[in-house]
Coordinates of C-alpha atoms and ligand atoms in Angstrom, one line a residue:
M1 CA -23.3 -16.7 -17.1
F2 CA -23.5 -17.1 -13.3
T3 CA -22.3 -20.4 -11.9
S4 CA -21.7 -20.9 -8.2
K5 CA -18.2 -22.0 -9.3
T6 CA -17.2 -18.5 -10.5
R7 CA -14.1 -17.5 -8.6
L8 CA -12.2 -14.3 -8.7
R9 CA -8.5 -15.0 -9.4
I10 CA -6.0 -12.9 -7.5
A11 CA -2.3 -12.9 -8.3
V12 CA 0.0 -12.2 -5.3
Q13 CA 3.8 -12.4 -4.9
K14 CA 4.9 -15.9 -3.9
K15 CA 7.9 -15.0 -1.8
G16 CA 9.3 -11.6 -1.1
R17 CA 8.6 -8.2 0.4
L18 CA 5.0 -8.0 -0.7
S19 CA 3.9 -11.5 -0.2
E20 CA 3.0 -11.6 3.6
K21 CA 1.2 -8.2 3.6
S22 CA -0.7 -9.0 0.4
Q23 CA -2.1 -12.2 2.1
D24 CA -2.6 -10.4 5.4
I25 CA -4.9 -7.8 3.9
I26 CA -7.1 -10.5 2.3
R27 CA -7.1 -12.5 5.6
S28 CA -8.1 -9.3 7.5
C29 CA -11.3 -9.3 5.4
G30 CA -12.3 -12.5 7.1
I31 CA -11.3 -14.7 4.1
E32 CA -9.6 -17.9 5.0
F33 CA -7.1 -19.8 2.9
G34 CA -4.0 -22.0 3.3
N35 CA -0.3 -20.9 3.2
G36 CA 0.8 -20.1 -0.3
S37 CA 4.5 -20.6 0.2
R38 CA 4.6 -24.1 -1.3
V39 CA 1.8 -24.1 -3.9
L40 CA 1.2 -22.2 -7.1
K41 CA -2.5 -21.9 -6.6
N42 CA -5.1 -22.3 -3.9
E43 CA -8.7 -21.5 -3.1
A44 CA -10.2 -19.6 -0.2
Y45 CA -12.4 -21.7 2.0
N46 CA -15.1 -19.2 2.7
F47 CA -15.1 -16.7 -0.2
P48 CA -15.2 -17.2 -4.0
I49 CA -11.6 -16.2 -4.7
E50 CA -8.5 -18.2 -5.7
F51 CA -4.9 -17.2 -5.4
L52 CA -2.1 -17.5 -8.0
Y53 CA 1.4 -17.2 -6.3
L54 CA 3.8 -15.6 -8.7
R55 CA 7.1 -13.6 -9.0
D56 CA 6.1 -10.0 -8.8
D57 CA 7.5 -9.2 -12.2
D58 CA 4.9 -11.5 -13.8
I59 CA 1.8 -10.1 -12.0
P60 CA 1.0 -7.1 -14.3
G61 CA 1.3 -9.2 -17.4
Y62 CA -0.9 -12.0 -16.0
V63 CA -3.5 -9.5 -15.0
Y64 CA -3.4 -7.8 -18.4
D65 CA -3.8 -11.2 -20.1
G66 CA -6.6 -12.2 -17.9
I67 CA -4.8 -15.2 -16.5
A68 CA -5.5 -13.5 -13.2
D69 CA -8.4 -11.1 -12.7
I70 CA -6.8 -8.9 -10.2
G71 CA -3.3 -8.6 -8.6
I72 CA -1.4 -7.0 -5.8
V73 CA 2.0 -5.6 -6.9
G74 CA 4.3 -2.6 -6.3
R75 CA 3.2 0.5 -8.3
N76 CA 6.9 0.5 -9.5
E77 CA 6.5 -2.9 -11.1
A78 CA 3.2 -2.1 -12.6
A79 CA 4.5 1.2 -14.1
E80 CA 7.7 -0.5 -15.4
K81 CA 5.8 -3.2 -17.2
Q82 CA 3.5 -0.7 -18.9
F83 CA 0.5 -3.0 -19.3
D84 CA -2.8 -1.3 -19.6
V85 CA -4.5 -2.4 -16.4
D86 CA -6.9 -0.6 -14.0
Y87 CA -5.5 0.6 -10.7
I88 CA -8.3 0.0 -8.2
R89 CA -6.8 0.6 -4.8
D90 CA -3.6 2.0 -3.2
L91 CA -2.9 -0.4 -0.4
G92 CA -0.4 1.8 1.4
F93 CA 2.1 -0.8 2.4
S94 CA 5.6 -1.6 1.0
K95 CA 6.4 2.1 0.6
C96 CA 9.6 2.7 -1.3
R97 CA 11.1 5.1 -3.9
L98 CA 13.0 4.6 -7.1
S99 CA 16.1 6.8 -6.7
I100 CA 19.2 7.9 -8.5
A101 CA 22.3 7.2 -6.5
V102 CA 26.0 7.9 -7.3
P103 CA 29.3 7.2 -5.5
N104 CA 30.0 9.7 -2.7
S105 CA 32.8 11.2 -4.8
F106 CA 30.5 12.0 -7.7
P107 CA 29.9 15.8 -7.9
Y108 CA 26.1 15.8 -8.4
N109 CA 23.8 18.8 -8.4
S110 CA 21.0 17.8 -10.7
L111 CA 19.7 15.0 -13.0
E112 CA 21.4 16.9 -15.9
D113 CA 24.8 15.9 -14.4
L114 CA 24.0 12.3 -15.6
Q115 CA 24.3 13.5 -19.2
G116 CA 26.7 11.1 -21.0
H117 CA 27.0 8.7 -18.1
E118 CA 26.0 5.1 -17.7
I119 CA 23.2 4.2 -15.2
A120 CA 22.4 0.6 -14.0
T121 CA 18.8 -0.2 -13.2
S122 CA 16.1 -2.9 -13.1
Y123 CA 13.6 -0.2 -14.1
P124 CA 14.7 0.9 -17.6
N125 CA 11.3 2.1 -18.8
I126 CA 10.6 4.4 -15.8
L127 CA 14.2 5.7 -15.9
R128 CA 14.1 6.3 -19.7
A129 CA 10.8 8.2 -19.4
C130 CA 12.3 10.4 -16.7
L131 CA 15.5 11.1 -18.6
D132 CA 13.6 11.8 -21.9
E133 CA 11.3 14.2 -20.2
R134 CA 14.3 16.3 -19.1
G135 CA 16.1 15.8 -22.5
I136 CA 19.0 14.0 -20.8
K137 CA 21.1 11.5 -22.9
A138 CA 22.5 8.7 -20.7
G139 CA 23.2 5.0 -21.2
I140 CA 20.9 2.6 -19.4
H141 CA 22.3 -0.7 -18.3
E142 CA 19.5 -3.1 -17.4
I143 CA 20.4 -5.6 -14.7
S144 CA 18.0 -7.7 -12.7
G145 CA 19.5 -7.6 -9.2
S146 CA 22.3 -6.3 -7.0
V147 CA 22.2 -3.0 -8.8
E148 CA 24.0 -1.2 -6.0
I149 CA 27.3 -2.9 -6.8
A150 CA 27.4 -1.6 -10.4
P151 CA 29.6 1.4 -9.7
A152 CA 32.0 -0.5 -7.5
I153 CA 32.7 -3.1 -10.2
G154 CA 33.1 -0.4 -12.8
L155 CA 30.0 -1.3 -14.8
T156 CA 28.3 2.2 -14.5
D157 CA 28.8 5.6 -12.9
A158 CA 25.4 5.8 -11.3
I159 CA 22.4 3.6 -10.4
C160 CA 18.7 3.9 -10.3
D161 CA 17.2 1.5 -7.7
L162 CA 14.5 1.0 -5.1
V163 CA 15.2 2.5 -1.7
S164 CA 13.3 2.3 1.5
T165 CA 15.7 3.2 4.3
G166 CA 18.8 3.9 2.3
S167 CA 21.1 1.7 4.3
T168 CA 22.0 -0.5 1.4
L169 CA 23.2 2.5 -0.6
I170 CA 25.3 3.8 2.3
S171 CA 27.0 0.5 2.9
N172 CA 28.0 0.5 -0.8
G173 CA 29.5 4.0 -0.7
L174 CA 26.7 5.5 -2.6
K175 CA 24.6 8.7 -1.9
E176 CA 20.9 9.0 -2.9
V177 CA 20.6 12.2 -5.0
D178 CA 17.2 12.2 -6.7
V179 CA 13.9 10.4 -6.3
I180 CA 12.3 9.7 -9.7
F181 CA 9.2 7.6 -8.6
R182 CA 7.4 6.8 -5.4
S183 CA 5.7 3.5 -4.8
T184 CA 3.4 1.6 -2.6
A185 CA 1.6 -1.7 -3.1
V186 CA -1.5 -1.4 -5.4
M187 CA -4.4 -3.6 -6.4
I188 CA -4.7 -3.8 -10.1
A189 CA -7.4 -5.4 -12.3
Q190 CA -7.9 -6.5 -15.8
K191 CA -9.4 -3.7 -17.9
D192 CA -13.2 -3.8 -18.2
L193 CA -13.5 -6.8 -15.9
G194 CA -17.1 -5.9 -15.2
K195 CA -18.0 -6.0 -18.9
K196 CA -16.2 -9.2 -19.5
D197 CA -17.5 -11.0 -16.5
P198 CA -20.1 -9.3 -14.3
E199 CA -20.1 -12.2 -11.8
K200 CA -16.4 -11.7 -11.1
Q201 CA -17.0 -7.9 -10.8
K202 CA -19.6 -8.7 -8.2
I203 CA -17.2 -10.8 -6.2
L204 CA -14.6 -8.0 -6.6
D205 CA -17.1 -5.4 -5.3
R206 CA -17.8 -7.6 -2.2
L207 CA -14.0 -7.9 -1.6
L208 CA -13.5 -4.1 -2.0
V209 CA -16.3 -3.3 0.5
R210 CA -14.5 -5.5 3.1
M211 CA -11.0 -4.1 2.2
D212 CA -12.2 -0.5 2.4
A213 CA -13.6 -1.2 5.9
V214 CA -10.4 -2.7 7.1
M215 CA -8.2 0.0 5.5
K216 CA -10.4 2.8 6.9
A217 CA -10.2 1.2 10.3
R218 CA -6.4 1.3 10.2
D219 CA -6.4 5.1 9.9
Y220 CA -8.6 5.5 13.0
K221 CA -8.4 4.9 16.8
Y222 CA -11.4 4.4 19.1
I223 CA -11.3 6.5 22.2
V224 CA -13.2 6.5 25.4
F225 CA -12.8 9.2 28.1
N226 CA -14.6 10.9 31.0
L227 CA -15.6 14.5 30.8
P228 CA -17.6 17.0 32.8
T229 CA -21.1 16.9 31.2
D230 CA -21.1 20.7 30.8
H231 CA -18.3 20.4 28.3
I232 CA -19.8 17.7 26.0
D233 CA -20.9 20.2 23.4
Q234 CA -17.2 21.1 22.7
V235 CA -16.3 17.6 21.8
S236 CA -17.6 17.6 18.3
K237 CA -15.6 20.8 17.5
I238 CA -12.4 19.0 18.6
V239 CA -13.2 15.7 17.0
P240 CA -14.6 16.5 13.6
G241 CA -15.7 13.9 11.0
M242 CA -17.9 11.6 12.9
K243 CA -21.6 12.4 13.2
S244 CA -21.6 12.8 17.0
P245 CA -19.9 11.2 20.0
T246 CA -21.7 8.6 22.1
V247 CA -22.3 10.0 25.6
T248 CA -23.3 7.9 28.7
P249 CA -23.8 9.5 32.1
L250 CA -21.4 8.3 34.8
Y251 CA -22.6 7.4 38.3
E252 CA -20.8 10.4 39.6
K253 CA -23.0 13.4 39.1
G254 CA -21.9 16.0 36.5
W255 CA -19.7 13.6 34.6
S256 CA -20.2 11.6 31.4
S257 CA -18.3 8.9 29.5
V258 CA -17.7 9.8 25.8
Q259 CA -16.9 7.4 23.0
T260 CA -15.8 8.4 19.6
V261 CA -13.2 7.8 16.8
V262 CA -10.2 9.9 15.9
K263 CA -7.9 9.9 12.9
E264 CA -4.6 8.4 13.9
D265 CA -2.8 11.4 12.4
D266 CA -4.8 13.8 14.5
F267 CA -4.7 11.8 17.7
W268 CA -2.1 13.9 19.7
D269 CA -3.7 17.2 18.8
V270 CA -7.1 15.9 19.8
F271 CA -5.7 14.4 23.0
E272 CA -4.3 17.8 24.0
A273 CA -7.4 19.7 23.1
L274 CA -9.6 17.2 25.1
K275 CA -7.3 17.4 28.1
K276 CA -7.8 21.2 28.1
I277 CA -11.5 20.9 28.4
G278 CA -11.2 18.5 31.3
A279 CA -11.1 15.0 29.7
Q280 CA -9.8 12.3 32.1
G281 CA -9.0 8.5 32.0
M282 CA -8.7 8.2 28.3
L283 CA -8.6 4.7 26.8
V284 CA -7.4 4.3 23.2
T285 CA -7.9 1.1 21.1
A286 CA -7.3 0.0 17.5
I287 CA -10.4 -0.6 15.3
E288 CA -10.7 -3.8 13.4
K289 CA -13.2 -2.8 10.8
M290 CA -15.1 0.5 10.1
T291 CA -17.9 1.5 7.7
I292 CA -19.5 4.9 7.2
Ligands
LIG1 P1 10.3 -11.7 -7.0 O1 11.1 -12.9 -6.7 O2 8.9 -11.9 -6.7 O3 10.6 -11.2 -8.4 P2 11.8 -9.4 -6.1 O4 13.1 -9.7 -5.6 O5 11.6 -8.8 -7.5 O6 10.8 -10.6 -6.0 P3 11.1 -7.9 -3.6 O7 12.5 -7.6 -3.2 O8 10.4 -9.0 -2.8 O9 11.0 -8.3 -5.2 O10 10.3 -6.6 -3.6 C1 9.0 -6.5 -4.1 C2 8.5 -5.1 -4.0 O11 8.5 -4.6 -2.7 C3 9.2 -4.1 -4.9 O12 8.9 -4.2 -6.3 C4 8.7 -2.8 -4.2 O13 7.4 -2.5 -4.7 C5 8.6 -3.2 -2.8 N1 9.7 -2.7 -1.9 C6 9.6 -2.0 -0.8 N2 10.7 -1.6 -0.2 C7 11.7 -2.1 -1.0 C8 13.1 -2.0 -1.0 N3 13.8 -1.4 -0.1 N4 13.8 -2.6 -2.0 C9 13.1 -3.3 -3.0 N5 11.8 -3.3 -3.1 C10 11.0 -2.7 -2.1
LIG2 MG1 10.7 -9.3 -9.1

């Protein structure tokens, strides 16, 4: 039943690598709320959602149990916990990989070389699935932190740990030899949320419309430049995707000002192609929100 008190409950990491960016993405949707570093729970001021601030390990389980309706967590953590939840968006941030690393002196050619060895990890389920798939028998030592010191203290011969730059491995005399899982932050939801609570689903849909606009905008740049009017018809061939550029005549005869958007990844190719057809004075700005 609809009551104006219905709030969508979102679980985010209280403190750690995900916590700031998880809150940032919600704030960038125009949703205002207080700082979650000292509280367990708070409500947004201008949108019907409330936050639960948790350890990231607990987020998949709380979403599965329905204590939280949705959550933001690393794909690695969600996969490890194996709860049956819906993956609703890949948020793109907190990129990392779950990798096998061995001491520099270990003669490693392939995963099969781990046969009969001991591997320390905080991700036993993901690692076991990977080893089973290849028919490799190795011991898995589950430890909850500082996995990278396991070989140096004689606990195991290899590790399987999260890596982003690889500098922690190097400073511990280890080499990264195989990537077994790639991760980014994802938004997960309780299974069948819409059937269980249509009002919450409506709130989630509103949130997703905003989030998609913000995330799409991050992939694009807004560009403005001057171009000889004769060359305007070439612009849409160079800048595909958008319907058509906005063209305004300049005071100087024969010249126009053109406004359009470009995918960030294509920017330099587009820039060079536009220069070739005579574009001048280009201004490039970030876009805050974008809809189709
Ligand atoms: P918590 O106290 O909430 O349990 P934690 O120590 O388990 O925190 P963090 O180190 O804050 O977790 O990492 C959270 C997530 O950030 C990871 O699960 C992963 O998805 C992502 N991440 C990105 N880069 C790295 C990295 N280099 N090392 C570890 N995690 C990373
Ligand atoms: Mg954790």
